[in-house]
Short mmCIF file of C-alpha atoms in Angstrom, two decimals:
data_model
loop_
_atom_site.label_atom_id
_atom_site.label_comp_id
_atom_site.label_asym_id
_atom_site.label_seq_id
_atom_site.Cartn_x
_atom_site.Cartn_y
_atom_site.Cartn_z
CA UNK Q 55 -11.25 -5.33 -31.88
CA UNK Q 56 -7.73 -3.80 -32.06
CA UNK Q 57 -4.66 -4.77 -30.06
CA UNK Q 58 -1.30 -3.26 -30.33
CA UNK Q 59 0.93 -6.00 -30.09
CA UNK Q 60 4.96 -5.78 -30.35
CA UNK Q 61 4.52 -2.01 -31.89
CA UNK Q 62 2.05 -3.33 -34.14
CA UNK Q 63 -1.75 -2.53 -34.80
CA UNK Q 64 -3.67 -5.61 -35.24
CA UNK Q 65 -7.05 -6.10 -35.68
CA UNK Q 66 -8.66 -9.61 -34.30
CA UNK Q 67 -11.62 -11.28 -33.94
CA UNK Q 68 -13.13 -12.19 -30.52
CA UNK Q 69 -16.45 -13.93 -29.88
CA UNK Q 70 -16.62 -13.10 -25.82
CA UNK Q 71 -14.33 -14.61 -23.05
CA UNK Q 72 -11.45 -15.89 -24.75
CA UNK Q 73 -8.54 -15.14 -23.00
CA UNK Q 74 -5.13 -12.65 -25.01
CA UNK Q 75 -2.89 -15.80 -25.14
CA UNK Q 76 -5.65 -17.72 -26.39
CA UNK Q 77 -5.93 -14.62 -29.22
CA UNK Q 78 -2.17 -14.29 -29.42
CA UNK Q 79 -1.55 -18.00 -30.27
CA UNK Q 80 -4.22 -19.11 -32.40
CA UNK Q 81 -5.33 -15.76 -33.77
CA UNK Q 82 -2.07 -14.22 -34.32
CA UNK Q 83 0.08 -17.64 -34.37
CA UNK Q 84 2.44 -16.19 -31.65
CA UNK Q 85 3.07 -19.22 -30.38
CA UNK Q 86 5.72 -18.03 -28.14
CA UNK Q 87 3.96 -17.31 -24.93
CA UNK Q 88 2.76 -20.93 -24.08
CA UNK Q 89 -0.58 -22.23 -22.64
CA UNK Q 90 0.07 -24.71 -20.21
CA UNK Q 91 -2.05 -23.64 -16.45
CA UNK Q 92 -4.56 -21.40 -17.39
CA UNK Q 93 -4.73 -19.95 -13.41
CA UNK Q 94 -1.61 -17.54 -13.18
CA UNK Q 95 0.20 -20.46 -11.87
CA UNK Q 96 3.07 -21.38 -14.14
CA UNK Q 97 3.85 -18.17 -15.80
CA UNK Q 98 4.49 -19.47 -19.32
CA UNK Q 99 2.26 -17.48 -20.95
CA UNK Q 100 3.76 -13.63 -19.54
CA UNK Q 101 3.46 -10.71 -21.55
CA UNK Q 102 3.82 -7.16 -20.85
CA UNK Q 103 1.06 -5.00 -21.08
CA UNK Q 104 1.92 -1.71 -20.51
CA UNK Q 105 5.52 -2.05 -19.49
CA UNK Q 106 4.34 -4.70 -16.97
CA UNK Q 107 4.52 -8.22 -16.63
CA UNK Q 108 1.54 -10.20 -16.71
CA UNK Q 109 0.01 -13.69 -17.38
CA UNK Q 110 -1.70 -13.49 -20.92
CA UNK Q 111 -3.82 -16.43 -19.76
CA UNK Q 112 -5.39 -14.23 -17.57
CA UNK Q 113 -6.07 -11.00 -19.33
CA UNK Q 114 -9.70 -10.95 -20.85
CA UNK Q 115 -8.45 -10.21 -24.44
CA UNK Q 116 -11.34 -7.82 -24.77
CA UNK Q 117 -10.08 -5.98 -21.54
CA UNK Q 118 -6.33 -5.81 -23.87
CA UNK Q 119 -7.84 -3.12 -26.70
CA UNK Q 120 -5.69 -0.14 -26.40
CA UNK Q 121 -2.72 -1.50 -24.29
CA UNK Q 122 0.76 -2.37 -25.51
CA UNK Q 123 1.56 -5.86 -25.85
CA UNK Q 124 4.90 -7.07 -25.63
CA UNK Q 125 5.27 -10.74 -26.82
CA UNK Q 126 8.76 -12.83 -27.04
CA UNK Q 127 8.56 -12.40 -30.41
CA UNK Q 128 8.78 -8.46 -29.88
CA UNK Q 129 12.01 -9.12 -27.97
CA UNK Q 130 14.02 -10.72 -30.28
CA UNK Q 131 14.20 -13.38 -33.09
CA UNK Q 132 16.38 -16.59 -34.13
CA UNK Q 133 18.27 -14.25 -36.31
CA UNK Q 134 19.03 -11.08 -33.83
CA UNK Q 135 18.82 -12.71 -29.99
CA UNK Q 136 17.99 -10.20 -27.03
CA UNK Q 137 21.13 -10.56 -24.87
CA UNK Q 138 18.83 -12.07 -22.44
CA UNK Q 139 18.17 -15.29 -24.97
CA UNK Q 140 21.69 -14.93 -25.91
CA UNK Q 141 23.35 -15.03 -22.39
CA UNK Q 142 20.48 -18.25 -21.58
CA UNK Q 143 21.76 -20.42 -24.28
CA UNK Q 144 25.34 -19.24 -23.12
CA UNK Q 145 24.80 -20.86 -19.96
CA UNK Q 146 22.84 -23.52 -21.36
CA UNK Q 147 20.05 -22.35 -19.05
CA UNK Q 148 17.41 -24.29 -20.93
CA UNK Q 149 16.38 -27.92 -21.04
CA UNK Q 150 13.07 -28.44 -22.20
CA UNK Q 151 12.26 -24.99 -23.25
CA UNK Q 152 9.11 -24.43 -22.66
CA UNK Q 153 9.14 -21.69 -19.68
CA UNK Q 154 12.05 -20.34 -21.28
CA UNK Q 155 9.99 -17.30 -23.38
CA UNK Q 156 8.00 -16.53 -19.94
CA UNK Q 157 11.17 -16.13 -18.38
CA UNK Q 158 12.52 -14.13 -21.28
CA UNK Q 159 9.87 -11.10 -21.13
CA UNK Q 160 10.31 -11.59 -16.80
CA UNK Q 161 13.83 -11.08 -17.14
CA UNK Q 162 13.28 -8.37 -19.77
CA UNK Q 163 11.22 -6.16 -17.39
CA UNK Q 164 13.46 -6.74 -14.94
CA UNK Q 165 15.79 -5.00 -16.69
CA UNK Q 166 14.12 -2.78 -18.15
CA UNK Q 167 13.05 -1.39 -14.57
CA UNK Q 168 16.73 -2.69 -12.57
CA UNK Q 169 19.48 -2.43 -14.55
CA UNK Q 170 21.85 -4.24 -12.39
CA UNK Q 171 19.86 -7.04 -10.43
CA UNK Q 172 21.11 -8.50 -7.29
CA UNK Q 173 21.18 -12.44 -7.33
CA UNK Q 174 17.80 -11.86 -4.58
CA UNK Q 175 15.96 -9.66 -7.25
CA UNK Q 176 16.72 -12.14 -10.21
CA UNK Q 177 15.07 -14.76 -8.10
CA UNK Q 178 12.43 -12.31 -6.53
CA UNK Q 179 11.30 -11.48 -10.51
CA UNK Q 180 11.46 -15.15 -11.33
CA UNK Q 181 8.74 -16.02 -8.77
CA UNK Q 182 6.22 -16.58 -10.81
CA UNK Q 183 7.73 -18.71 -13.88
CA UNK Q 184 8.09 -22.23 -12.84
CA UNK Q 185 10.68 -24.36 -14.82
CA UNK Q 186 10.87 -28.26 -14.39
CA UNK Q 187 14.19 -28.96 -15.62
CA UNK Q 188 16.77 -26.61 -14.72
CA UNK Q 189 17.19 -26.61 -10.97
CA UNK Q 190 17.08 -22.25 -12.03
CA UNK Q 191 20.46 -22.31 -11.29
CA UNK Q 192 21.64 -21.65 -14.85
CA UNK Q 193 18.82 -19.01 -15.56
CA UNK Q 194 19.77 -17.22 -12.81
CA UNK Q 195 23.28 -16.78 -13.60
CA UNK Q 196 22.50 -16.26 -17.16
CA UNK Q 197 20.28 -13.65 -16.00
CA UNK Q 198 22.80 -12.49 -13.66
CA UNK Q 199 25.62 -12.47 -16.64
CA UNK Q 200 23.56 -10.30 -19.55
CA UNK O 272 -20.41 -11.50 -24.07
CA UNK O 273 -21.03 -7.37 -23.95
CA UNK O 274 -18.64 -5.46 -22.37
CA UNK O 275 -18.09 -2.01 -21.65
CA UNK O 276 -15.11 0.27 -20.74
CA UNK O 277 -16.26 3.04 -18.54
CA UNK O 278 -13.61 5.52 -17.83
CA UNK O 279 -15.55 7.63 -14.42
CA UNK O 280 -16.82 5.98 -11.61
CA UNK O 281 -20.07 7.91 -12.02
CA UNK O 282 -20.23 6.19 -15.83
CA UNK O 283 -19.32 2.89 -13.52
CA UNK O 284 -22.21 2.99 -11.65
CA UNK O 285 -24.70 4.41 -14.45
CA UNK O 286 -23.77 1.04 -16.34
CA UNK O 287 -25.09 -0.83 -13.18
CA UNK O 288 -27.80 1.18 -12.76
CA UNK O 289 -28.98 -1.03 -15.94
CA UNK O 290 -26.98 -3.82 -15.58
CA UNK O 291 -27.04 -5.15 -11.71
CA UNK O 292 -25.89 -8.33 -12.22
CA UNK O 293 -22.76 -7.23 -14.66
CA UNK O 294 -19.59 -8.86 -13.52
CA UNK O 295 -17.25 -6.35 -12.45
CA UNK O 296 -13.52 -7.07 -14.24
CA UNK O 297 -10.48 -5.46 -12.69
CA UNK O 298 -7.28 -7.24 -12.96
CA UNK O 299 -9.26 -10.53 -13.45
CA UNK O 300 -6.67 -12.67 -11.50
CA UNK O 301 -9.33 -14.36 -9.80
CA UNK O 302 -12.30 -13.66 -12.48
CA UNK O 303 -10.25 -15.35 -15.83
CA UNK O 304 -9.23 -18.52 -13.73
CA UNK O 305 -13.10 -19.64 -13.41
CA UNK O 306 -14.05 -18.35 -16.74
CA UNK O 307 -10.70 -20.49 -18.65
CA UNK O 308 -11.85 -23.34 -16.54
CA UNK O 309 -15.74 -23.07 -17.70
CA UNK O 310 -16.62 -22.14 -14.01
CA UNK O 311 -18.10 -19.11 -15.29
CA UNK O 312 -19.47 -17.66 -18.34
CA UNK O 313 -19.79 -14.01 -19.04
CA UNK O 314 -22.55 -12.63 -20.08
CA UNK O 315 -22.63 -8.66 -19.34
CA UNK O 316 -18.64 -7.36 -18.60
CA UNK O 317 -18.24 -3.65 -16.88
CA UNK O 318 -13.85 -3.27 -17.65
CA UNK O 319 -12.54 -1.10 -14.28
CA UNK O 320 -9.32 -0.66 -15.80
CA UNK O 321 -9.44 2.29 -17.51
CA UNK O 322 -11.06 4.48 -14.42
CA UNK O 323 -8.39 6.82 -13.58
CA UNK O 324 -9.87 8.19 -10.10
CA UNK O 325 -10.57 4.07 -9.06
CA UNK O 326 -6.55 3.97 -8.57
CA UNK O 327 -6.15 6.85 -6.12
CA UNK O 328 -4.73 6.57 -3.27
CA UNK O 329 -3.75 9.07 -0.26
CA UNK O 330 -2.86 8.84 3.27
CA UNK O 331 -6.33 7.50 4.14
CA UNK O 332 -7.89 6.53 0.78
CA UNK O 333 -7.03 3.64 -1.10
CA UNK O 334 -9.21 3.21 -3.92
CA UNK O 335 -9.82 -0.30 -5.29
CA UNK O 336 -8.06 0.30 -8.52
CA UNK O 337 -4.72 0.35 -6.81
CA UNK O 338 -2.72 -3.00 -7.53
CA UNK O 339 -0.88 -5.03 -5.24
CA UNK O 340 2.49 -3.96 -7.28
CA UNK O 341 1.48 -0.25 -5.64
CA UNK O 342 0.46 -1.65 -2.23
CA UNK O 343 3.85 -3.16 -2.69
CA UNK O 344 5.27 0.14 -2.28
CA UNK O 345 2.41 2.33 0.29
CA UNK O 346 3.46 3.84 3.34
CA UNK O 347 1.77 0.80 5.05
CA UNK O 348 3.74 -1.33 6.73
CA UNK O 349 1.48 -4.24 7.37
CA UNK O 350 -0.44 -3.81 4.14
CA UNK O 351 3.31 -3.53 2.08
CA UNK O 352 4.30 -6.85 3.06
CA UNK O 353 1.03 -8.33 2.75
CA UNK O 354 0.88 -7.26 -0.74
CA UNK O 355 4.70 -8.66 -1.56
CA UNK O 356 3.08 -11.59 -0.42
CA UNK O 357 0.26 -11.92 -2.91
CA UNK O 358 1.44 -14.30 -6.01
CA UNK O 359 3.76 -13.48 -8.30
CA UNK O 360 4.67 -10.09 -9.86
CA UNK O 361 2.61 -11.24 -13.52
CA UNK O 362 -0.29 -11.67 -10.19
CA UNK O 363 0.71 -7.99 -8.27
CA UNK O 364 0.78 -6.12 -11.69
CA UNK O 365 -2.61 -6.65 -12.11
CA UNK O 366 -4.18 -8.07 -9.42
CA UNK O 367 -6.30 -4.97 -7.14
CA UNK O 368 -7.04 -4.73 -3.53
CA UNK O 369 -10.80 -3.91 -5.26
CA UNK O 370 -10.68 -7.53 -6.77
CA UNK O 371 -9.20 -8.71 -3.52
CA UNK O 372 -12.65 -7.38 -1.56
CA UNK O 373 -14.47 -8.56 -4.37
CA UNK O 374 -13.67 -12.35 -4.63
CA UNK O 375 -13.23 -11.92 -0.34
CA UNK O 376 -11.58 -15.31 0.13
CA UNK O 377 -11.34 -16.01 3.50
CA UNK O 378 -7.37 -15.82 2.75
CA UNK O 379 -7.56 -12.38 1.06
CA UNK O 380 -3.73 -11.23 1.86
CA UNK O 381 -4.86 -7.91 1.94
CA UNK O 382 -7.90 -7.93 5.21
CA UNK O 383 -5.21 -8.79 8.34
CA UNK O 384 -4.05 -5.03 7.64
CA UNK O 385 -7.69 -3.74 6.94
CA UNK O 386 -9.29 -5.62 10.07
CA UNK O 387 -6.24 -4.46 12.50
CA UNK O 388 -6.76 -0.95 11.62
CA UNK O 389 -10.56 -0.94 11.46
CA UNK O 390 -10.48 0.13 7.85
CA UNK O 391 -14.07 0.59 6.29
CA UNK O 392 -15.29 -0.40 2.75
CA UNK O 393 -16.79 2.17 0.21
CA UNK O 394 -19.73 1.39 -2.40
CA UNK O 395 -21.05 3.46 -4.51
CA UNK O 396 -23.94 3.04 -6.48
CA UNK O 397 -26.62 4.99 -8.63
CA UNK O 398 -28.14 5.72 -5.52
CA UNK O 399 -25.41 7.06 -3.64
CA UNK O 400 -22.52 5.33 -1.08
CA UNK O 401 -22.45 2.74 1.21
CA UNK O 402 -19.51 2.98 3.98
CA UNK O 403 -19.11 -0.85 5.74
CA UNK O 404 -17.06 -1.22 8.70
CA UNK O 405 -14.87 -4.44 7.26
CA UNK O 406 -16.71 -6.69 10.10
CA UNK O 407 -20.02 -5.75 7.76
CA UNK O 408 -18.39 -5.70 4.50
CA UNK O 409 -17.16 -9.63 4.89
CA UNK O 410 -20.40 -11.77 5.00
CA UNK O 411 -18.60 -15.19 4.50
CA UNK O 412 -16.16 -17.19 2.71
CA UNK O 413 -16.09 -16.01 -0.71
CA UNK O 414 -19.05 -13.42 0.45
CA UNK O 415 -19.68 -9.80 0.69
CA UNK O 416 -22.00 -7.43 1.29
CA UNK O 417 -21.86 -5.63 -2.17
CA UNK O 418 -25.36 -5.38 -3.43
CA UNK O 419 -26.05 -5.67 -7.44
CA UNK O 420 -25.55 -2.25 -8.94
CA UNK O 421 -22.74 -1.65 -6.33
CA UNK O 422 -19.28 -1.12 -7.26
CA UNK O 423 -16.49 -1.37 -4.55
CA UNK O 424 -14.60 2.36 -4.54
CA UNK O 425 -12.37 1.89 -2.16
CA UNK O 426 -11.11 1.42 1.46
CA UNK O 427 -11.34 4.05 4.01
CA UNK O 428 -8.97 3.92 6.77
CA UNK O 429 -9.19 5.76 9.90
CA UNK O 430 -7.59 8.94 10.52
CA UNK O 431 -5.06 7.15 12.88
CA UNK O 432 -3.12 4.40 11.42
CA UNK O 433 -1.50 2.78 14.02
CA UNK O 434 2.55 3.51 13.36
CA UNK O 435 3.81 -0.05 14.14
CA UNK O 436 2.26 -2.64 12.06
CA UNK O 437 3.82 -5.83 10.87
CA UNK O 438 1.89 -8.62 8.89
CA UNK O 439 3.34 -12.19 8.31
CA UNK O 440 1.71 -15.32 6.35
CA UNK O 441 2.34 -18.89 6.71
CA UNK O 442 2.72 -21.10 3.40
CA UNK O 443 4.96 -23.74 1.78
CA UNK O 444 6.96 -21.49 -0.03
CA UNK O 445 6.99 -17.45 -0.35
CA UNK O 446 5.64 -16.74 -3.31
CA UNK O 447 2.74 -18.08 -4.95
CA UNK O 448 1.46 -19.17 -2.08
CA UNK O 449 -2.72 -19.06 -0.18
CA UNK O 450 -1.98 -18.57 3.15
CA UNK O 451 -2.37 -21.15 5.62
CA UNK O 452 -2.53 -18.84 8.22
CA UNK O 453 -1.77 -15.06 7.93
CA UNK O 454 -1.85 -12.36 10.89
CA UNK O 455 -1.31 -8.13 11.47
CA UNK O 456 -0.63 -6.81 14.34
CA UNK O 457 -0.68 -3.50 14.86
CA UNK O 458 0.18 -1.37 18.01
CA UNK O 459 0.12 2.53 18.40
CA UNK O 460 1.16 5.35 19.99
CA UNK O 461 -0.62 4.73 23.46
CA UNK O 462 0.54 0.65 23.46
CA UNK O 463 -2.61 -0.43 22.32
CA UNK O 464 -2.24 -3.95 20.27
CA UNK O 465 -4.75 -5.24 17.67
CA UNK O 466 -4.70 -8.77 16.14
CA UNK O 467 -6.37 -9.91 13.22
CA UNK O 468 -5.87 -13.22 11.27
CA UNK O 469 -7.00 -14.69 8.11
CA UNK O 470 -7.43 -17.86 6.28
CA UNK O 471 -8.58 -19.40 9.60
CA UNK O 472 -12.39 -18.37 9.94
CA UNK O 473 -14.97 -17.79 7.60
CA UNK O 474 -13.71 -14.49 7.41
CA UNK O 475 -11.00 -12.71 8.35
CA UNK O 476 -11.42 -12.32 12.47
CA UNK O 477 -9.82 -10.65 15.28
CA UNK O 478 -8.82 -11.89 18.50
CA UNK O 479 -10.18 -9.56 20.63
CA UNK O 480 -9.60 -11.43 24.17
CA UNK O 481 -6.17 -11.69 23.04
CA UNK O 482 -5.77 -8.16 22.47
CA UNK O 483 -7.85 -7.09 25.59
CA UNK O 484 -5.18 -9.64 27.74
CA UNK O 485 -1.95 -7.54 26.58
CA UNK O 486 -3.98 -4.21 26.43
CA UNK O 487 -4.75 -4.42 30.34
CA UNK O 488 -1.59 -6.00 31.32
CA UNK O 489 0.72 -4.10 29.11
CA UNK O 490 4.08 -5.41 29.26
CA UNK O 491 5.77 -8.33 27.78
CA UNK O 492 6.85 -10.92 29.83
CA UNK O 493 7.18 -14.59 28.41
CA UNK O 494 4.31 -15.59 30.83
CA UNK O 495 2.15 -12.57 29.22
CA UNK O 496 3.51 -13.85 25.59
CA UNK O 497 2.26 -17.66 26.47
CA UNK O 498 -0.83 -16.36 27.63
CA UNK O 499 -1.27 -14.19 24.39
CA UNK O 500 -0.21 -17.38 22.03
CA UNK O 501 -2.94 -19.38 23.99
CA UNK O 502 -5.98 -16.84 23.36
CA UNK O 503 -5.00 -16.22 19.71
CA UNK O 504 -4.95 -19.94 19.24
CA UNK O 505 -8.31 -20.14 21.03
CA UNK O 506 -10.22 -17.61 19.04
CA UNK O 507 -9.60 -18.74 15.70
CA UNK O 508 -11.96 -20.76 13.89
CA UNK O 509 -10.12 -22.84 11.66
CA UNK O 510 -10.94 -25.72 9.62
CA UNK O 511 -8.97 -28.91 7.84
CA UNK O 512 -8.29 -28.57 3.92
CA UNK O 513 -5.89 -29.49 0.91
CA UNK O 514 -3.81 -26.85 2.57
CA UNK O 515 -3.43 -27.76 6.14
CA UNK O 516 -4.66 -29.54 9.22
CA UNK O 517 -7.35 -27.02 11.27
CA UNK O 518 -5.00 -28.40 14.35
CA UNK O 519 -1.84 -27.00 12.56
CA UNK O 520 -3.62 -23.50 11.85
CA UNK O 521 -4.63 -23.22 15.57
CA UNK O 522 -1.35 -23.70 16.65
CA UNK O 523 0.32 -21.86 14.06
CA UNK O 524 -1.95 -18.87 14.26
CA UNK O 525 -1.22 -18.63 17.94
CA UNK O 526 2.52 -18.68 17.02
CA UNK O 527 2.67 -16.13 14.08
CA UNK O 528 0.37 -13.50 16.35
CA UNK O 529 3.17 -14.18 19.30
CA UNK O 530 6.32 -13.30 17.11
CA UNK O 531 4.34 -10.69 15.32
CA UNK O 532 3.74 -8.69 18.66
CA UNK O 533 7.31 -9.13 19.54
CA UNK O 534 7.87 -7.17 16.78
CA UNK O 535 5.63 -4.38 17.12
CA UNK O 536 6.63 -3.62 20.60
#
């Protein structure tokens, strides 16, 4: 099958029910979006698929052929940051690390849809990625800051 | 796995025609959770996503393709915050009031608003359409009465949406969240008060004495408002869980129906 991921088309094998993030990590070694809950839960894994956030985990990646995929990788590297990425290490708004690319492509659409967020719709947007270390104090202000 | 991508309801229902038992994927919020835990395997896959006319919606149509992310935004009061309520946005940018019918957990967010309004439940087959009242369309906890070869359409509601509607949900946090209790109440132009609340029956329910109390008394008075509390809590059917106490949904149920009619009046 074909999926357009980050601009790109890419043709993958899929034997039935495997899940995108499933095909984006170990297909595609986009190890970015991270598999941790598996039931929409955690929100490490989010993607957007057309121009909306969603949990890869949960998208039947045969169900994915001919939308746009947006992975962390397709928002900006080690070399050239997104602002976002930028303004989080800033504010040293990550401990661990590992929700930090969910809450990349959340803040992204955010955004991308509200240019100017008010503190209520940073956290409103961040519902649905749950980080462990922070406190979200420092994500939200980074957020807040880009 | 075989899958298949109709793009017209009427190719929907021709794929069912000769595949009965096909599991029907729409934003597969609830569908992907049992099949990444092995709860499921698929064998035949009919895709919903790509059926334009599935996603309509008007002032007394909303077909099952329409997300919570849109329901987020509908001229519907009581359904608007329901849907705000459902998840997260990766959960309402996907997730349909379709799938919502479809996996009919007694906790759907969505049914307070379509019991307190008396919406009905559209199927359409090969054979034609099937229009449930929602009190025929819920069978059970995680139960419907979608036949194989049915697909759910849509939700009809009635010509007369009550104006003031107000939903509210009961949980440990607000987002992310199966209700412990949730409740709509709507009341319209002539006074007249419904109640419906979910996640404490089998089904979503209605409490119909409490409604016929304030209906044939109407005014609100704290004696009236006890009164009211006390029926709503008596009508539910609630049981104990991981979740809460059946005790604690009786009580709160009674509670969330009382403020919510407060703010209808």
């Amino acid at each position: 099958m074909k999926l357009n991921i980050n601009g790109h088309e890419t043709v993958v094998e899929v034997r039935g029910d495997e899940n995108l993030l499933w095909v984006l990590r170990e297909e595609l070694h986009l190890k970015g979006a991270k598999d941790a809950c598996l039931q929409g839960e955690c929100g490490s894994c989010t993607v957007l698929m057309d121009g909306e956030p969603v949990c890869s985990c949960l998208v039947l990646a045969a169900d994915a052929e001919g939308a746009e995929i947006v992975t962390v990788e397709g928002i900006g590297t080690p070399d050239e940051p997104h602002p976002i990425q930028q303004s989080l290490v800033d504010h040293g708004a990550a401990q661990c690390g590992f929700c930090t690319p969910g809450i990349v492509v959340s803040a992204y659409h955010l955004l991308e849809t509200h240019p100017s967020p008010s503190e209520a719709d940073v956290r409103e947007a961040l519902a649905g990625n749950i980080c462990r270390c922070t406190g979200y104090g420092a994500i939200i202000r980074a957020i807040g800051d880009v | 796995m075989q899958i298949e991508y109709p793009t017209t309801v009427s190719d929907a229902v021709d794929v069912l025609a000769s595949w009965p038992d096909a599991t029907l994927l729409s934003g597969g919020t609830d569908l992907m959770v049992e099949v990444n835990y092995r709860h499921r395997r698929l064998d035949q896959v009919v895709a919903l996503r790509r059926i334009a006319e599935l996603a309509e919606m008007d002032s007394a149509w909303i077909g099952a393709g329409v997300t919570h992310a849109r329901l987020e935004r509908s001229p519907w009061q009581g359904l608007a915050e329901a849907a705000r309520t459902v998840g997260s946005p990766q959960i309402r940018s996907v997730g349909t009031i379709g799938g919502n019918l479809g996996t009919a957990s007694p906790a759907g967010d969505t049914f307070p608003f379509l019991a307190a309004v008396d919406a009905a439940i559209v199927l359409r087959s090969a054979s034609g359409v099937r229009t449930l009242p929602w009190d025929e369309f819920f069978t059970g906890p995680k139960q419907n009465a979608r036949r194989p070869g049915e697909l759910i359409a849509g939700v009809q509601l009635p010509e007369a949406v009550p104006a003031r509607q107000a939903f509210a949900k009961v949980g440990r946090r607000s987002a992310m969240v199966i209700a412990i209790v949730s409740a709509c109440v709507t009341r319209n132009e002539d006074g007249d008060v419904t109640v419906a609340l979910g996640a404490v029956g089998p089904t979503v329910l209605r409490a119909r004495q409490a409604e016929a109390m304030i209906n044939a008394e109407r005014r609100l008075t704290d004696t009236m408002l006890d009164e009211f509390q006390r029926l709503v809590a008596d009508e539910v059917q609630p049981i104990d869980d991981i979740r809460a106490s059946a005790a604690y949904r009786r009580h709160a149920s009674g509670v969330l129906a009382r403020r919510l009619l407060e703010r209808v009046w």
